[in-house]
C-alpha atoms as an extended CHARMM CRD file, in Angstrom:
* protein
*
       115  EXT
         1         1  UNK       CA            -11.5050000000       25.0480000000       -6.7880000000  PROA      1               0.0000000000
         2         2  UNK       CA             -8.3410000000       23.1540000000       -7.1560000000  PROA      2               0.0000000000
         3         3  UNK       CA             -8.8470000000       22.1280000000       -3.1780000000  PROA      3               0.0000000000
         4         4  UNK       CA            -12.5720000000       20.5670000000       -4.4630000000  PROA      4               0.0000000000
         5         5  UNK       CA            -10.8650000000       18.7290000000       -7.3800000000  PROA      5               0.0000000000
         6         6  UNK       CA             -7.8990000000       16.8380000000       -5.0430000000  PROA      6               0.0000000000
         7         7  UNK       CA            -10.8220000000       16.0950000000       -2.9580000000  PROA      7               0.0000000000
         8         8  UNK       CA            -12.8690000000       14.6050000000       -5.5200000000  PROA      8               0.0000000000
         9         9  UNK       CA             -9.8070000000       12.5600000000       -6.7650000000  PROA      9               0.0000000000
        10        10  UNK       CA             -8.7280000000       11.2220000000       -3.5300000000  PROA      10              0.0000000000
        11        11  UNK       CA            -12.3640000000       10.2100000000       -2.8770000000  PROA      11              0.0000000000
        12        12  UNK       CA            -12.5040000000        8.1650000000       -5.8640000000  PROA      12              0.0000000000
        13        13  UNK       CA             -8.9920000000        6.7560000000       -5.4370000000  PROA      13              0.0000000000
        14        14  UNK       CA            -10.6460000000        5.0110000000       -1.5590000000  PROA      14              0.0000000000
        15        15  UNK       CA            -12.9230000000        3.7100000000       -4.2310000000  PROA      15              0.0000000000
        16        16  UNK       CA            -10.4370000000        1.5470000000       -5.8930000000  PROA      16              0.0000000000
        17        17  UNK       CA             -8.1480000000        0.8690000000       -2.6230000000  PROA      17              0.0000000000
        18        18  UNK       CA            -10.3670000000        0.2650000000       -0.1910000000  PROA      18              0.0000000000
        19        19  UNK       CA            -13.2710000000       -1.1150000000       -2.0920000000  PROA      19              0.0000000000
        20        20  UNK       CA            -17.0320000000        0.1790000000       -1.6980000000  PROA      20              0.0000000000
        21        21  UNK       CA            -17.1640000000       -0.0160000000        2.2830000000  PROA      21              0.0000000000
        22        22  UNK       CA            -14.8690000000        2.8540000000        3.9070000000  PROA      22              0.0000000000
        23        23  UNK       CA            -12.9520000000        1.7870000000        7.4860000000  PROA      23              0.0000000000
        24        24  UNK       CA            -14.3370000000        4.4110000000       10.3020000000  PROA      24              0.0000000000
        25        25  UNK       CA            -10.9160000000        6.1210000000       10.6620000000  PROA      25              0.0000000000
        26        26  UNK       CA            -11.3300000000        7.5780000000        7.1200000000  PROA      26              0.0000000000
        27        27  UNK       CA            -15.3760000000        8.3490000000        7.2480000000  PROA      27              0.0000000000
        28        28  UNK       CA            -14.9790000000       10.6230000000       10.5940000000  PROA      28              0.0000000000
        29        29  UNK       CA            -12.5420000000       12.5040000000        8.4540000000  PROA      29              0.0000000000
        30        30  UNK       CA            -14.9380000000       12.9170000000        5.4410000000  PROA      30              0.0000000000
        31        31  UNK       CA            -17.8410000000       15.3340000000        4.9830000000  PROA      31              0.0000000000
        32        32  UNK       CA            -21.0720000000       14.0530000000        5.0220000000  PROA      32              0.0000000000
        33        33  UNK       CA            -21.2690000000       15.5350000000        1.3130000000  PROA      33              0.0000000000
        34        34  UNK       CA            -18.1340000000       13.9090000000        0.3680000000  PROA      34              0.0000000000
        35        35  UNK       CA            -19.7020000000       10.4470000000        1.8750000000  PROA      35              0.0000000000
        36        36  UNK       CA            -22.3240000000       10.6730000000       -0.4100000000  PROA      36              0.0000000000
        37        37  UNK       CA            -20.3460000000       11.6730000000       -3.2010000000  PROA      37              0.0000000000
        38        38  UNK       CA            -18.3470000000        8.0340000000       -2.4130000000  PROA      38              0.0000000000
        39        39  UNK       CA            -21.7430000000        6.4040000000       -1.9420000000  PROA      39              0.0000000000
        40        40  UNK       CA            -23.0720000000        7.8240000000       -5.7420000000  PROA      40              0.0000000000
        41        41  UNK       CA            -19.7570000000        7.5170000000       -7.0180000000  PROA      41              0.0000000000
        42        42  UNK       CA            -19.5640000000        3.6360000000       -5.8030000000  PROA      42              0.0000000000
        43        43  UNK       CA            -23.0130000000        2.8920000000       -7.2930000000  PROA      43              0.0000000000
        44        44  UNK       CA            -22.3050000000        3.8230000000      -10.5590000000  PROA      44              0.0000000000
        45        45  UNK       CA            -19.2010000000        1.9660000000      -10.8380000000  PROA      45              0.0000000000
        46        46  UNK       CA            -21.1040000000       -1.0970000000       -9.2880000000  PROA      46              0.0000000000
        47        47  UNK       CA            -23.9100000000       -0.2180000000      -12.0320000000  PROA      47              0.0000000000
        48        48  UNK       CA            -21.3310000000        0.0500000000      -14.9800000000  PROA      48              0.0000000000
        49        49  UNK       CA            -19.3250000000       -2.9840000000      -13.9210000000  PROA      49              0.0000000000
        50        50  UNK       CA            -22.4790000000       -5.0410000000      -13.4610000000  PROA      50              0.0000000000
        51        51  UNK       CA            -23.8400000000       -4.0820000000      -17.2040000000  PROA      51              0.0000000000
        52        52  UNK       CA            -20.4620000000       -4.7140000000      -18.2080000000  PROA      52              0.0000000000
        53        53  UNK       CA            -20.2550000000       -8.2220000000      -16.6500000000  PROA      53              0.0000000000
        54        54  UNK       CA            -16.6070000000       -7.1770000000      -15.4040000000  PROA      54              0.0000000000
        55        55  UNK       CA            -15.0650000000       -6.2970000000      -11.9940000000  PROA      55              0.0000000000
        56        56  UNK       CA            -11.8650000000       -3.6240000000      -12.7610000000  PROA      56              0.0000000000
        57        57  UNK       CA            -11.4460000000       -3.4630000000       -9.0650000000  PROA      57              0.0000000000
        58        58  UNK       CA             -9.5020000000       -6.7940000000       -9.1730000000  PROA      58              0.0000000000
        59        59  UNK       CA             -5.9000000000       -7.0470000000       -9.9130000000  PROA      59              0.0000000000
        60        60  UNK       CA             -5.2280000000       -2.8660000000      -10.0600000000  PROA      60              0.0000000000
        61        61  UNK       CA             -1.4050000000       -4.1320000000       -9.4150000000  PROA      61              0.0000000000
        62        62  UNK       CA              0.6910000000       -6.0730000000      -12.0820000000  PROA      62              0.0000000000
        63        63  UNK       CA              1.5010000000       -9.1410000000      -11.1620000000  PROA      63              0.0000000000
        64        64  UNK       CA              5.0580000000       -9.9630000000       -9.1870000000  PROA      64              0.0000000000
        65        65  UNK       CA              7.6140000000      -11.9590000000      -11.3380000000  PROA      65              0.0000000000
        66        66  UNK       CA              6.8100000000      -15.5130000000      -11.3360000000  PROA      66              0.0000000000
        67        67  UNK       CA             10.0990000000      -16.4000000000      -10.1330000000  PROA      67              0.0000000000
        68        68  UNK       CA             12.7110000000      -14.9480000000       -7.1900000000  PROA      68              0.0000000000
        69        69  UNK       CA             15.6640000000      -15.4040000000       -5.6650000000  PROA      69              0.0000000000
        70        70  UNK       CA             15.2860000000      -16.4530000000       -1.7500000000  PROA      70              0.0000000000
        71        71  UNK       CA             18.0400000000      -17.0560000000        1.6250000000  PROA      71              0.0000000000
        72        72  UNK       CA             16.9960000000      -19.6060000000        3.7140000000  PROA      72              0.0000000000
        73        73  UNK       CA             16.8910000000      -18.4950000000        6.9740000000  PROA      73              0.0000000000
        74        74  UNK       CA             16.3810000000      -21.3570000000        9.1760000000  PROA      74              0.0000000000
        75        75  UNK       CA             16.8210000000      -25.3130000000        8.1910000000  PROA      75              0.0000000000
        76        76  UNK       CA             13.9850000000      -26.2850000000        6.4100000000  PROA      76              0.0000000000
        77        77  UNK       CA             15.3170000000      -29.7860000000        4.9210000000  PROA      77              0.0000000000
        78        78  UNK       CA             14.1050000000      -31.3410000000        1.8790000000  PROA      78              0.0000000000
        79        79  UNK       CA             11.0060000000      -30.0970000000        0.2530000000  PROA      79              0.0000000000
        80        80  UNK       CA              8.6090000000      -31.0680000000       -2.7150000000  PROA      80              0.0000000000
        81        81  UNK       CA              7.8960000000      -28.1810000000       -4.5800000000  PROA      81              0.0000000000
        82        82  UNK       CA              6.1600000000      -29.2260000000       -7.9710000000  PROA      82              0.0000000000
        83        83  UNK       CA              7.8570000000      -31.9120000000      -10.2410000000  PROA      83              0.0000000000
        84        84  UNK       CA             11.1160000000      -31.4280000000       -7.9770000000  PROA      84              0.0000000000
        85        85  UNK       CA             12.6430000000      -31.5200000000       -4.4850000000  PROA      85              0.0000000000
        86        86  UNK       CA             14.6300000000      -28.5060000000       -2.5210000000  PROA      86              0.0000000000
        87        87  UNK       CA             16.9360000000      -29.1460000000       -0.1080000000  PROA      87              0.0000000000
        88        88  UNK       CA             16.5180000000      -25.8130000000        2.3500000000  PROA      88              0.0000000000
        89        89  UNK       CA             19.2800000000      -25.6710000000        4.2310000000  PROA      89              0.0000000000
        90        90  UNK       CA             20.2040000000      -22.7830000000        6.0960000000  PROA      90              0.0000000000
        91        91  UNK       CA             21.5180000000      -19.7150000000        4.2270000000  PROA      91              0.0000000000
        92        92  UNK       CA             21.8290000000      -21.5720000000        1.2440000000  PROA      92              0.0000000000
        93        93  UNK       CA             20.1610000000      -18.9550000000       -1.9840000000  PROA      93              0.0000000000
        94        94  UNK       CA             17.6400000000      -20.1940000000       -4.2060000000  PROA      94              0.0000000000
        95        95  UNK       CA             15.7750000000      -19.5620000000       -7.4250000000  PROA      95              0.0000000000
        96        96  UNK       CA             11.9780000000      -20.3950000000       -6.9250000000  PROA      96              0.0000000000
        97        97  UNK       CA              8.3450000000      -20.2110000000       -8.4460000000  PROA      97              0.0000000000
        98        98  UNK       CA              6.8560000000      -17.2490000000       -5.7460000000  PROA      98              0.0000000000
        99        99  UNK       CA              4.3680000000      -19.2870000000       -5.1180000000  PROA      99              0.0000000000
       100       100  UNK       CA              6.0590000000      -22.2460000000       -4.0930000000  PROA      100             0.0000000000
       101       101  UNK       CA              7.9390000000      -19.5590000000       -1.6010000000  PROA      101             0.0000000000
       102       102  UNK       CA              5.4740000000      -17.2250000000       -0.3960000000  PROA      102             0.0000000000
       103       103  UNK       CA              4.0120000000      -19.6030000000        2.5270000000  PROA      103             0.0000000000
       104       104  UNK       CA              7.8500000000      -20.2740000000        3.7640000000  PROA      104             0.0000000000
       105       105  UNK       CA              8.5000000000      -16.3260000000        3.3740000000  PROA      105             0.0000000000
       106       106  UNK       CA              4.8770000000      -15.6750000000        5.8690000000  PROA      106             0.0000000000
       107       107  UNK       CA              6.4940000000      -18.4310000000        8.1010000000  PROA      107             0.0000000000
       108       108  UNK       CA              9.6000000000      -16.3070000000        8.2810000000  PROA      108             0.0000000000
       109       109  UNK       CA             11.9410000000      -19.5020000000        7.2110000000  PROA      109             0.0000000000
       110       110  UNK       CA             12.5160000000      -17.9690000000        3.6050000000  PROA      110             0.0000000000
       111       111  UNK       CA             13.6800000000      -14.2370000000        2.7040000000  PROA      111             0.0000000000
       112       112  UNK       CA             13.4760000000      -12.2930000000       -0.7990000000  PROA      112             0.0000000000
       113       113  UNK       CA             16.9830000000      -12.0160000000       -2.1950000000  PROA      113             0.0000000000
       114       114  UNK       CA             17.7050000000       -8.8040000000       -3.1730000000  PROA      114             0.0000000000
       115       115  UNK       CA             20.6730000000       -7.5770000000       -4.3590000000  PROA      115             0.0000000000
């Protein structure tokens, strides 16, 4: 019984991860029972979200701090971020708005500071 259950849980957990459309890798590892226990269980979140006018699938994770400490990596120069101007030089630390450094962290010219 308790094998059924952490099924059941994990199977509704995909639900909220992966969203209503399971990647193959998972589904050839699922019964077809347990696929149409995602399938019903899917639908009736759809159905409940839909009366509600609300989609709880969106932001499950808190957001990040607005702000965070970042090493440039490689020279950058001066840059316009908002109201002010940066100068990036190299391995110079810095306390910006996350989304002013995200794109320069995916380019690989920024790092997250931790200490």
């Amino acid at each position: 019984m308790a094998y059924i259950y952490n099924r059941e849980a994990i199977i509704q957990s995909l639900r909220w991860k992966l969203g209503s459309v399971l990647p193959q890798e998972i589904l050839v590892k699922l019964h077809n029972l347990e696929i149409e226990y995602f399938k019903n269980h899917s639908e009736a979140l759809e159905s409940y979200m839909s009366e509600m006018d609300l989609d709880l699938t969106v932001d499950m994770v808190p957001p990040k701090d607005p702000y965070i400490r970042v090493r440039v990596l490689d020279d950058i120069g001066d840059v316009c971020l908002g109201d002010h101007t940066v100068a990036l030089t190299k391995n110079s630390l810095h306390f910006l708005r996350r989304s002013d450094a995200e794109p320069f962290i995916s380019q690989g010219t920024l790092e997250e500071f931790i200490d």
